[in-house]
Short mmCIF file of C-alpha atoms in Angstrom, two decimals:
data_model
loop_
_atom_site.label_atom_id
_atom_site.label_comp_id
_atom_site.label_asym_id
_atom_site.label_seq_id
_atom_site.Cartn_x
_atom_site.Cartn_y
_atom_site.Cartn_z
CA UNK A 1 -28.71 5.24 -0.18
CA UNK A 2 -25.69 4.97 -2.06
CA UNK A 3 -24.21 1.42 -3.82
CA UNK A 4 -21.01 0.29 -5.27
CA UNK A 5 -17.51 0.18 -5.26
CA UNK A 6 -14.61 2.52 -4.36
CA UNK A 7 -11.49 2.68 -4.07
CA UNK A 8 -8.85 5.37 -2.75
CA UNK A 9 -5.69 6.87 -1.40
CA UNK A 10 -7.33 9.43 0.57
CA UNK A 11 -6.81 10.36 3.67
CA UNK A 12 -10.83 10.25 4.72
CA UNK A 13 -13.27 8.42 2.64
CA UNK A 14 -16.77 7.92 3.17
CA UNK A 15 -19.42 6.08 1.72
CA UNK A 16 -21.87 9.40 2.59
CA UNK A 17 -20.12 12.50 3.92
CA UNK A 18 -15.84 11.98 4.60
CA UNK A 19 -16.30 15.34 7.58
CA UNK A 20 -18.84 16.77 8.47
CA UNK A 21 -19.84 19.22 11.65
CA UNK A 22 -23.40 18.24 10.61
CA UNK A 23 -26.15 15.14 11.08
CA UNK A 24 -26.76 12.29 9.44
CA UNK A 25 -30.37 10.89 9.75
CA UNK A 26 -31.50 7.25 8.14
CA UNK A 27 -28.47 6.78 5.84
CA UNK A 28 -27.60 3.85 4.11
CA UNK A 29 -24.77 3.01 2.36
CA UNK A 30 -23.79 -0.50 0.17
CA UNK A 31 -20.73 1.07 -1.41
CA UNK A 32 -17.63 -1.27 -0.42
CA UNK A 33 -14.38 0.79 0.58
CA UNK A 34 -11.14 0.50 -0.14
CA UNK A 35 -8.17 2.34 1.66
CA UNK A 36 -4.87 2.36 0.12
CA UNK A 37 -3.54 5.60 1.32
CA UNK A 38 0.65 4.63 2.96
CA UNK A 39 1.10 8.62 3.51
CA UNK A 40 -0.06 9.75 7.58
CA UNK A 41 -3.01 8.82 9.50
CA UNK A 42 -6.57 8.68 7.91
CA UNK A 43 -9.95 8.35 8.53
CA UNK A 44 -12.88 5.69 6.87
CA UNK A 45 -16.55 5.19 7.45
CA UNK A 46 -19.53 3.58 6.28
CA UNK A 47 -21.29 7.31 6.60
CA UNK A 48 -19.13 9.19 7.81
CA UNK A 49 -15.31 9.28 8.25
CA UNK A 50 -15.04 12.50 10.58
CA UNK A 51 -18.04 13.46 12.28
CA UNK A 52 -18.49 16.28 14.79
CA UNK A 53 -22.32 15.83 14.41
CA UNK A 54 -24.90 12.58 15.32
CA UNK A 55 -25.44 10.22 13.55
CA UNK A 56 -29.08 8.30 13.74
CA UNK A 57 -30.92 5.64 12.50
CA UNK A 58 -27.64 4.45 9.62
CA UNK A 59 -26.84 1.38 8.16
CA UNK A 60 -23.62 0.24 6.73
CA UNK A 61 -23.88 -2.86 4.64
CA UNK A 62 -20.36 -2.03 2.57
CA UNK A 63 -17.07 -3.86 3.15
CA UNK A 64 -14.50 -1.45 4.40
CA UNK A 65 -10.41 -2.72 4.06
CA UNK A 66 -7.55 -1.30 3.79
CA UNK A 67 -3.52 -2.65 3.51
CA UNK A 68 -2.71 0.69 4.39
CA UNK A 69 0.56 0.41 5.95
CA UNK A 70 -0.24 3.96 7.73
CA UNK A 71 -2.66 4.49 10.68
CA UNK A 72 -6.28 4.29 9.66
CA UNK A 73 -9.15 4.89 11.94
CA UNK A 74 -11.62 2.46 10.35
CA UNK A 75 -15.62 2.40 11.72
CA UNK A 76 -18.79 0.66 9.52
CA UNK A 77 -20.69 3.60 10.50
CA UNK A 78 -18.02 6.34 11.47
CA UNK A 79 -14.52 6.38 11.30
CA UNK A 80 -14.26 8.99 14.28
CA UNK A 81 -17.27 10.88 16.09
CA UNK A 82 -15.08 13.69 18.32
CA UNK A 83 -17.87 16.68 19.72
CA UNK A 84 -19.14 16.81 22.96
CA UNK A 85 -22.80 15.47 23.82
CA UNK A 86 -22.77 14.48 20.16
CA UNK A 87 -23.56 10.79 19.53
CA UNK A 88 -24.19 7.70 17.42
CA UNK A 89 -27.55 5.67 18.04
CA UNK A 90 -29.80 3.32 16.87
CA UNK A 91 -27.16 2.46 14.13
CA UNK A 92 -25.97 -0.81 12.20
CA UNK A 93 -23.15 -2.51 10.58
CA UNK A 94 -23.31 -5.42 8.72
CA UNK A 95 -20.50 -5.27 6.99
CA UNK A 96 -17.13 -6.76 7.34
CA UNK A 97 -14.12 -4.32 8.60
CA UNK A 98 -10.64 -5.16 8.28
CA UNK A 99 -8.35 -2.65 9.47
CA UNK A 100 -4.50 -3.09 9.27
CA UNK A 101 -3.40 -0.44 11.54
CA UNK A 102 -3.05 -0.04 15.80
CA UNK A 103 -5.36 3.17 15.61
CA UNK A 104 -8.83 1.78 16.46
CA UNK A 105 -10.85 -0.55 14.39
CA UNK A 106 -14.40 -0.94 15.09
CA UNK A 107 -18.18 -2.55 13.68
CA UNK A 108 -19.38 0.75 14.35
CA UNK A 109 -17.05 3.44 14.78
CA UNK A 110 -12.90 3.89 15.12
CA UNK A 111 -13.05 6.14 17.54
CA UNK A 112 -14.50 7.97 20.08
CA UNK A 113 -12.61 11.78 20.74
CA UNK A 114 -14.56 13.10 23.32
CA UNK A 115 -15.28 11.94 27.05
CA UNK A 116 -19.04 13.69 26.62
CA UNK A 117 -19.66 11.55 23.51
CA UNK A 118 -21.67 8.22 23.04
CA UNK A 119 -22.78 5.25 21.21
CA UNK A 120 -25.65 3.82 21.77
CA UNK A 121 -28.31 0.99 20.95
CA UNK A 122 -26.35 0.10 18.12
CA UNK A 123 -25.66 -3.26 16.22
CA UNK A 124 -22.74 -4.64 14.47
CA UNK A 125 -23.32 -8.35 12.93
CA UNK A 126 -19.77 -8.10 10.48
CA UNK A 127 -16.69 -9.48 11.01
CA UNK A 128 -13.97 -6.82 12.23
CA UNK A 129 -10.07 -7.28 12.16
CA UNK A 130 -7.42 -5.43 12.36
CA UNK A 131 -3.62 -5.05 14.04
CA UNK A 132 -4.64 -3.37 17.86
CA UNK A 133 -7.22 -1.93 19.54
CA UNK A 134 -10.20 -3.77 17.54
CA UNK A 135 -13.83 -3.85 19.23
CA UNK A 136 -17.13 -5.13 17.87
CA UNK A 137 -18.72 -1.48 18.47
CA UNK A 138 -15.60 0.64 18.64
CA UNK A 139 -12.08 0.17 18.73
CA UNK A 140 -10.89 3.24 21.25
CA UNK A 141 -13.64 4.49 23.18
CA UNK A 142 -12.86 7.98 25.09
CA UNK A 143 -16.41 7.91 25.53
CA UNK A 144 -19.60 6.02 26.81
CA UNK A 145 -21.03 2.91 24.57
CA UNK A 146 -24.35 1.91 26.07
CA UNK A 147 -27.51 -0.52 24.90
CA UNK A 148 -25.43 -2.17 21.89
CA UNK A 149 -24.88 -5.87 21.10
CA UNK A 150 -22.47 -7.76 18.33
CA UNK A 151 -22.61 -11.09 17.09
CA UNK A 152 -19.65 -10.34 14.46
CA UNK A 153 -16.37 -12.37 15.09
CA UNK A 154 -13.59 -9.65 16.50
CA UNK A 155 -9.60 -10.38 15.84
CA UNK A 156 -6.54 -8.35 16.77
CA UNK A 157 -3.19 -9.64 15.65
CA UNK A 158 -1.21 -8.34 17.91
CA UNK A 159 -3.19 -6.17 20.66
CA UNK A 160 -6.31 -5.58 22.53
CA UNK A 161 -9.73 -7.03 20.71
CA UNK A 162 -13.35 -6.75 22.39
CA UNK A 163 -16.46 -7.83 21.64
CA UNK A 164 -17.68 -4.37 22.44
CA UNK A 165 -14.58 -2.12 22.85
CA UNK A 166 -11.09 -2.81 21.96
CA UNK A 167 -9.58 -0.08 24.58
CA UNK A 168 -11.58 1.71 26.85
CA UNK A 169 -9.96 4.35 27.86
CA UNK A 170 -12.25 6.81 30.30
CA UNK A 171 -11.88 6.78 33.71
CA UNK A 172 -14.77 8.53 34.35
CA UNK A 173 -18.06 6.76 36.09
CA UNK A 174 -19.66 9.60 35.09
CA UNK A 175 -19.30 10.10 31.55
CA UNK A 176 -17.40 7.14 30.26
CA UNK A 177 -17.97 3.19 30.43
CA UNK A 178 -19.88 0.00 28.56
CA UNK A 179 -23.30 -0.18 30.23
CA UNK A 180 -26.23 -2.70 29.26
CA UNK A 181 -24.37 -4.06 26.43
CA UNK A 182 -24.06 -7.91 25.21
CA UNK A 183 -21.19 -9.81 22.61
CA UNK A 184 -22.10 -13.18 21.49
CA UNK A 185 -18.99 -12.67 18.23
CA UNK A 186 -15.59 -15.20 18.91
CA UNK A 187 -13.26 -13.13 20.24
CA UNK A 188 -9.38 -13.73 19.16
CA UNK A 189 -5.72 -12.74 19.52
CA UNK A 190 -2.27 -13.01 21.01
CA UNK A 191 -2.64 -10.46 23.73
CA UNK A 192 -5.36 -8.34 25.85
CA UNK A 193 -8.29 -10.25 24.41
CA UNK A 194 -12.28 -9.99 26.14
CA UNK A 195 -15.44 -10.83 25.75
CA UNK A 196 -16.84 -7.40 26.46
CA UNK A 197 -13.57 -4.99 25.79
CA UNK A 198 -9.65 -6.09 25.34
CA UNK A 199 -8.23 -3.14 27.84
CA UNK A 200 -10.22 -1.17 29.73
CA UNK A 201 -9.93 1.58 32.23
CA UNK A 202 -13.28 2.78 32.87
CA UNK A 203 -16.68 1.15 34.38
CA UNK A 204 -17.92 -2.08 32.92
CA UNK A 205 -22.09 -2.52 33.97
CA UNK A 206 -24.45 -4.67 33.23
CA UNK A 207 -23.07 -6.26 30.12
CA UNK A 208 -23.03 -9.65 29.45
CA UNK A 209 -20.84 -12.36 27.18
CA UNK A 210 -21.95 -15.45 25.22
CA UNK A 211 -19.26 -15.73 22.34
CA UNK A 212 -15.64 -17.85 22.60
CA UNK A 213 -12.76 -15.90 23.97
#
């Protein structure tokens, strides 16, 4: 468990590990993050900000925010998770996220690389916000997000916001897809806004909305 305050120009910045090809088991971090990097594209997580590894039973109860005028991936647990059959479960987020980029901005993670990679039974209750592509679990999901629920309030000022998944982008029924998952957060934005995901291209199952769109 780590607490506190930081602040940074880096280009990934994590409250536990920034990358890692590792796990992460029962983590907790309280540490609130601030991005200020305006050089290329970065990465920021509650545990991690570039994962190749799982990551289990976290908790991110830190503010992450950045006025980073570059693109920042920006996830309360992860800021991207990008390995095949690797996955993030049984996490939460509490915190509040607010992004200011069109990368991917998400309660739980950024980003999801990999078509063969997965969220799952995880919980985000903060706030998230951002420019595009913002989702209550995950902001751009290449992936499958399965078993999770928010209640946090999800806003995208110009693009794509989802109570679940800003942009799903996996086509495959396979692999890819938001199955068994719930949103009861408001919803908000100018464009591409759902209760479930903003833009999707893969299967929806199973899921269910409560919150204001």
């Amino acid at each position: 468990t780590v607490s506190g305050t930081y602040s940074s120009a880096a280009t990934r910045i994590a409250g536990i590990c920034a990358r890692s090809t590792g796990s992460f088991y029962n983590c907790t971090n309280n540490v609130n993050i601030t991005i200020s990097t305006s050089g290329g594209s970065g990465y920021a997580g509650g545990i991690a900000a570039y994962c190749n590894g799982n990551i289990e039973s976290c908790q991110n109860n830190g503010n992450l925010t950045t006025d980073a005028t570059a693109a920042i991936y920006l996830g309360g647990i992860c800021g991207s998770l990008g390995a095949p059959q690797k996955q993030i479960a049984n996490c939460t987020n509490t915190g509040t996220i607010q992004g200011n980029g069109t990368n991917g901005t998400g309660g739980i993670c950024a980003t999801l690389n990999n078509s063969a990679a997965l969220i799952s039974n995880c919980t985000n209750s903060g706030n998230v916000s951002s420019k595009s592509y913002v989702g209550g679990i995950i902001g751009k999901a290449n992936g499958k997000v399965e078993g999770c629920t928010n209640s946090g309030n999800v806003t995208a000022s110009t693009d794509s916001a989802g109570g679940i998944c800003g942009y799903n982008t996996n086509s495959s029924r396979s692999k890819g897809g938001i199955v068994n998952c719930s949103n009861s957060g408001t919803i908000s934005g100018p464009k591409n806004i759902g209760g479930i995901s903003g833009y999707g291209e893969s299967l929806i199952s199973k899921c269910y909305n409560t919150g204001t769109v």
